[in-house]
C-alpha atoms as an extended CHARMM CRD file, in Angstrom:
* protein
*
       125  EXT
         1         1  UNK       CA              0.0000000000        0.0000000000        0.0000000000  PROA      1               0.0000000000
         2         2  UNK       CA              2.5120000000        2.6210000000        1.1510000000  PROA      2               0.0000000000
         3         3  UNK       CA              4.9760000000        2.1020000000       -1.6810000000  PROA      3               0.0000000000
         4         4  UNK       CA              2.6740000000        3.7450000000       -4.2550000000  PROA      4               0.0000000000
         5         5  UNK       CA              1.8020000000        6.7840000000       -2.1360000000  PROA      5               0.0000000000
         6         6  UNK       CA              3.5460000000       10.1200000000       -2.6870000000  PROA      6               0.0000000000
         7         7  UNK       CA              3.3380000000       11.1780000000        0.9320000000  PROA      7               0.0000000000
         8         8  UNK       CA              5.3330000000       14.3760000000        0.3140000000  PROA      8               0.0000000000
         9         9  UNK       CA              2.7650000000       15.4450000000       -2.2950000000  PROA      9               0.0000000000
        10        10  UNK       CA              0.0220000000       14.7760000000        0.2770000000  PROA      10              0.0000000000
        11        11  UNK       CA              1.9480000000       16.7810000000        2.8820000000  PROA      11              0.0000000000
        12        12  UNK       CA              2.0520000000       19.7110000000        0.4340000000  PROA      12              0.0000000000
        13        13  UNK       CA             -1.7240000000       19.7550000000       -0.1470000000  PROA      13              0.0000000000
        14        14  UNK       CA             -4.0040000000       22.4030000000        1.3370000000  PROA      14              0.0000000000
        15        15  UNK       CA             -5.1720000000       21.3460000000        4.8180000000  PROA      15              0.0000000000
        16        16  UNK       CA             -8.6710000000       20.1740000000        3.7720000000  PROA      16              0.0000000000
        17        17  UNK       CA             -7.3440000000       18.0600000000        0.8990000000  PROA      17              0.0000000000
        18        18  UNK       CA             -4.5540000000       16.6450000000        3.0630000000  PROA      18              0.0000000000
        19        19  UNK       CA             -7.0670000000       15.7060000000        5.7500000000  PROA      19              0.0000000000
        20        20  UNK       CA             -9.3940000000       13.9880000000        3.2570000000  PROA      20              0.0000000000
        21        21  UNK       CA             -6.5450000000       12.0650000000        1.6110000000  PROA      21              0.0000000000
        22        22  UNK       CA             -4.9710000000       10.9890000000        4.8980000000  PROA      22              0.0000000000
        23        23  UNK       CA             -8.4170000000       10.0480000000        6.1990000000  PROA      23              0.0000000000
        24        24  UNK       CA             -8.7560000000        7.6380000000        3.2790000000  PROA      24              0.0000000000
        25        25  UNK       CA             -5.3260000000        6.1970000000        4.0670000000  PROA      25              0.0000000000
        26        26  UNK       CA             -6.2940000000        5.7040000000        7.7130000000  PROA      26              0.0000000000
        27        27  UNK       CA             -9.3670000000        3.7490000000        6.5960000000  PROA      27              0.0000000000
        28        28  UNK       CA             -7.1690000000        1.5100000000        4.4240000000  PROA      28              0.0000000000
        29        29  UNK       CA             -4.5660000000        1.0710000000        7.1570000000  PROA      29              0.0000000000
        30        30  UNK       CA             -6.6890000000        0.3170000000       10.2090000000  PROA      30              0.0000000000
        31        31  UNK       CA             -8.1460000000       -3.0410000000        9.0310000000  PROA      31              0.0000000000
        32        32  UNK       CA             -4.6540000000       -4.4250000000        8.3080000000  PROA      32              0.0000000000
        33        33  UNK       CA             -2.8940000000       -6.6040000000       10.8480000000  PROA      33              0.0000000000
        34        34  UNK       CA             -0.3050000000       -4.8060000000       13.0310000000  PROA      34              0.0000000000
        35        35  UNK       CA              2.6950000000       -6.0860000000       11.0460000000  PROA      35              0.0000000000
        36        36  UNK       CA              1.2310000000       -4.7610000000        7.7820000000  PROA      36              0.0000000000
        37        37  UNK       CA              0.3380000000       -1.4700000000        9.4740000000  PROA      37              0.0000000000
        38        38  UNK       CA              3.8760000000       -1.1230000000       10.8010000000  PROA      38              0.0000000000
        39        39  UNK       CA              5.3950000000       -1.9140000000        7.4080000000  PROA      39              0.0000000000
        40        40  UNK       CA              3.1800000000        0.6640000000        5.6780000000  PROA      40              0.0000000000
        41        41  UNK       CA              3.8690000000        3.3200000000        8.2970000000  PROA      41              0.0000000000
        42        42  UNK       CA              7.5990000000        2.6100000000        8.1300000000  PROA      42              0.0000000000
        43        43  UNK       CA              7.5660000000        3.2950000000        4.3690000000  PROA      43              0.0000000000
        44        44  UNK       CA              5.5640000000        6.5070000000        4.8150000000  PROA      44              0.0000000000
        45        45  UNK       CA              7.6990000000        7.8350000000        7.6770000000  PROA      45              0.0000000000
        46        46  UNK       CA             10.9060000000        6.9640000000        5.8060000000  PROA      46              0.0000000000
        47        47  UNK       CA              9.6740000000        8.8280000000        2.7110000000  PROA      47              0.0000000000
        48        48  UNK       CA              8.8150000000       11.8710000000        4.8100000000  PROA      48              0.0000000000
        49        49  UNK       CA             12.1670000000       11.7510000000        6.5970000000  PROA      49              0.0000000000
        50        50  UNK       CA             14.1230000000       11.4840000000        3.3710000000  PROA      50              0.0000000000
        51        51  UNK       CA             12.1470000000       13.8750000000        1.1420000000  PROA      51              0.0000000000
        52        52  UNK       CA              9.9610000000       16.3310000000        3.0840000000  PROA      52              0.0000000000
        53        53  UNK       CA             11.0160000000       19.6520000000        4.5010000000  PROA      53              0.0000000000
        54        54  UNK       CA             10.2180000000       20.4290000000        8.1390000000  PROA      54              0.0000000000
        55        55  UNK       CA              7.0540000000       22.3960000000        7.3270000000  PROA      55              0.0000000000
        56        56  UNK       CA              5.6350000000       19.6020000000        5.1570000000  PROA      56              0.0000000000
        57        57  UNK       CA              6.4740000000       17.1120000000        7.9000000000  PROA      57              0.0000000000
        58        58  UNK       CA              4.8350000000       19.2510000000       10.5970000000  PROA      58              0.0000000000
        59        59  UNK       CA              1.7300000000       19.8040000000        8.4690000000  PROA      59              0.0000000000
        60        60  UNK       CA              1.3260000000       16.0780000000        7.8500000000  PROA      60              0.0000000000
        61        61  UNK       CA              1.9580000000       15.2530000000       11.5150000000  PROA      61              0.0000000000
        62        62  UNK       CA             -0.6660000000       17.7930000000       12.6010000000  PROA      62              0.0000000000
        63        63  UNK       CA             -3.2030000000       16.2970000000       10.1910000000  PROA      63              0.0000000000
        64        64  UNK       CA             -2.4270000000       12.7580000000       11.3340000000  PROA      64              0.0000000000
        65        65  UNK       CA             -2.6830000000       13.6990000000       15.0140000000  PROA      65              0.0000000000
        66        66  UNK       CA             -6.0710000000       15.2860000000       14.3500000000  PROA      66              0.0000000000
        67        67  UNK       CA             -7.3200000000       12.2090000000       12.4860000000  PROA      67              0.0000000000
        68        68  UNK       CA             -5.8800000000        9.8210000000       15.0700000000  PROA      68              0.0000000000
        69        69  UNK       CA             -7.5530000000       11.7350000000       17.8940000000  PROA      69              0.0000000000
        70        70  UNK       CA            -10.9270000000       10.9630000000       16.2790000000  PROA      70              0.0000000000
        71        71  UNK       CA            -10.3940000000        7.1990000000       16.7130000000  PROA      71              0.0000000000
        72        72  UNK       CA            -11.9520000000        5.3260000000       19.6360000000  PROA      72              0.0000000000
        73        73  UNK       CA             -9.4680000000        5.0200000000       22.5090000000  PROA      73              0.0000000000
        74        74  UNK       CA             -8.6670000000        1.3160000000       21.9550000000  PROA      74              0.0000000000
        75        75  UNK       CA             -8.0020000000        1.8680000000       18.2320000000  PROA      75              0.0000000000
        76        76  UNK       CA             -5.9540000000        4.9760000000       18.9620000000  PROA      76              0.0000000000
        77        77  UNK       CA             -3.7850000000        3.1730000000       21.5410000000  PROA      77              0.0000000000
        78        78  UNK       CA             -3.1030000000        0.3420000000       19.0540000000  PROA      78              0.0000000000
        79        79  UNK       CA             -2.3610000000        2.8270000000       16.2520000000  PROA      79              0.0000000000
        80        80  UNK       CA              0.0420000000        4.8480000000       18.4170000000  PROA      80              0.0000000000
        81        81  UNK       CA              1.8860000000        1.6890000000       19.4630000000  PROA      81              0.0000000000
        82        82  UNK       CA              2.2890000000        0.5620000000       15.8430000000  PROA      82              0.0000000000
        83        83  UNK       CA              3.2770000000        4.1040000000       14.7890000000  PROA      83              0.0000000000
        84        84  UNK       CA              5.9780000000        4.2900000000       17.4730000000  PROA      84              0.0000000000
        85        85  UNK       CA              7.3070000000        0.8420000000       16.5420000000  PROA      85              0.0000000000
        86        86  UNK       CA              7.4500000000        1.8420000000       12.8720000000  PROA      86              0.0000000000
        87        87  UNK       CA              9.4410000000        4.9820000000       13.6650000000  PROA      87              0.0000000000
        88        88  UNK       CA             11.7670000000        3.0470000000       15.9830000000  PROA      88              0.0000000000
        89        89  UNK       CA             12.5850000000        0.6270000000       13.1420000000  PROA      89              0.0000000000
        90        90  UNK       CA             14.0180000000        3.4490000000       11.0240000000  PROA      90              0.0000000000
        91        91  UNK       CA             17.6740000000        4.5190000000       10.9050000000  PROA      91              0.0000000000
        92        92  UNK       CA             18.4890000000        6.6340000000       14.0050000000  PROA      92              0.0000000000
        93        93  UNK       CA             18.6510000000        9.9610000000       12.1510000000  PROA      93              0.0000000000
        94        94  UNK       CA             15.1690000000        9.4600000000       10.6220000000  PROA      94              0.0000000000
        95        95  UNK       CA             13.7000000000        8.1400000000       13.8740000000  PROA      95              0.0000000000
        96        96  UNK       CA             15.0340000000       11.1460000000       15.7900000000  PROA      96              0.0000000000
        97        97  UNK       CA             13.7370000000       13.6290000000       13.2120000000  PROA      97              0.0000000000
        98        98  UNK       CA             10.3390000000       11.9290000000       13.2960000000  PROA      98              0.0000000000
        99        99  UNK       CA             10.1730000000       12.0250000000       17.0920000000  PROA      99              0.0000000000
       100       100  UNK       CA             11.1850000000       15.6990000000       17.2370000000  PROA      100             0.0000000000
       101       101  UNK       CA              8.7140000000       16.8220000000       14.5780000000  PROA      101             0.0000000000
       102       102  UNK       CA              5.8830000000       14.6890000000       15.9980000000  PROA      102             0.0000000000
       103       103  UNK       CA              6.4510000000       16.2280000000       19.4390000000  PROA      103             0.0000000000
       104       104  UNK       CA              6.5030000000       19.7090000000       17.9240000000  PROA      104             0.0000000000
       105       105  UNK       CA              3.2720000000       19.0390000000       16.0160000000  PROA      105             0.0000000000
       106       106  UNK       CA              1.6300000000       17.6780000000       19.1610000000  PROA      106             0.0000000000
       107       107  UNK       CA              2.6320000000       20.7850000000       21.1510000000  PROA      107             0.0000000000
       108       108  UNK       CA              1.0440000000       22.9520000000       18.4350000000  PROA      108             0.0000000000
       109       109  UNK       CA             -2.1530000000       20.8720000000       18.3460000000  PROA      109             0.0000000000
       110       110  UNK       CA             -5.4500000000       21.7600000000       19.9300000000  PROA      110             0.0000000000
       111       111  UNK       CA             -5.5780000000       20.9540000000       23.6650000000  PROA      111             0.0000000000
       112       112  UNK       CA             -8.2690000000       18.2980000000       23.1220000000  PROA      112             0.0000000000
       113       113  UNK       CA             -6.0260000000       16.5080000000       20.5920000000  PROA      113             0.0000000000
       114       114  UNK       CA             -3.0230000000       16.7150000000       22.9460000000  PROA      114             0.0000000000
       115       115  UNK       CA             -5.0500000000       15.2580000000       25.8030000000  PROA      115             0.0000000000
       116       116  UNK       CA             -6.5110000000       12.3550000000       23.7920000000  PROA      116             0.0000000000
       117       117  UNK       CA             -3.1280000000       11.4310000000       22.2630000000  PROA      117             0.0000000000
       118       118  UNK       CA             -1.3660000000       11.6640000000       25.6490000000  PROA      118             0.0000000000
       119       119  UNK       CA             -3.9650000000        9.5060000000       27.3960000000  PROA      119             0.0000000000
       120       120  UNK       CA             -3.5920000000        6.7660000000       24.7830000000  PROA      120             0.0000000000
       121       121  UNK       CA              0.2080000000        6.8310000000       24.3810000000  PROA      121             0.0000000000
       122       122  UNK       CA              1.7300000000        3.4490000000       25.2510000000  PROA      122             0.0000000000
       123       123  UNK       CA              3.4670000000        3.5250000000       28.6440000000  PROA      123             0.0000000000
       124       124  UNK       CA              6.7260000000        2.1330000000       27.2750000000  PROA      124             0.0000000000
       125       125  UNK       CA              7.3490000000        5.1940000000       25.0690000000  PROA      125             0.0000000000
């Protein structure tokens, strides 16, 4: 799934278009088993780390945090765990960039999004 997606092009879209496109991706990703989800997310995060500028990365992170915060708690907790595992599987420089930009995007998010994400973050991370 992830190999055919130009995630940098999605990151460059206007906010509404980016949200609609990423929403469709979420709906394709969530039914997959965790290994497939992790593999897909790893490809997407790697592409962002290698090709996106910081603003594109932040914009996409903000959109994804917003979409993720709309999931039921159990689904969100599973998604966050898989997302963190996918980032951790990347080379250290990409994993660190991802963590820094995700944290920055979360800090800039609406308080309700911050709260929901924080409450569902796996304890080991």
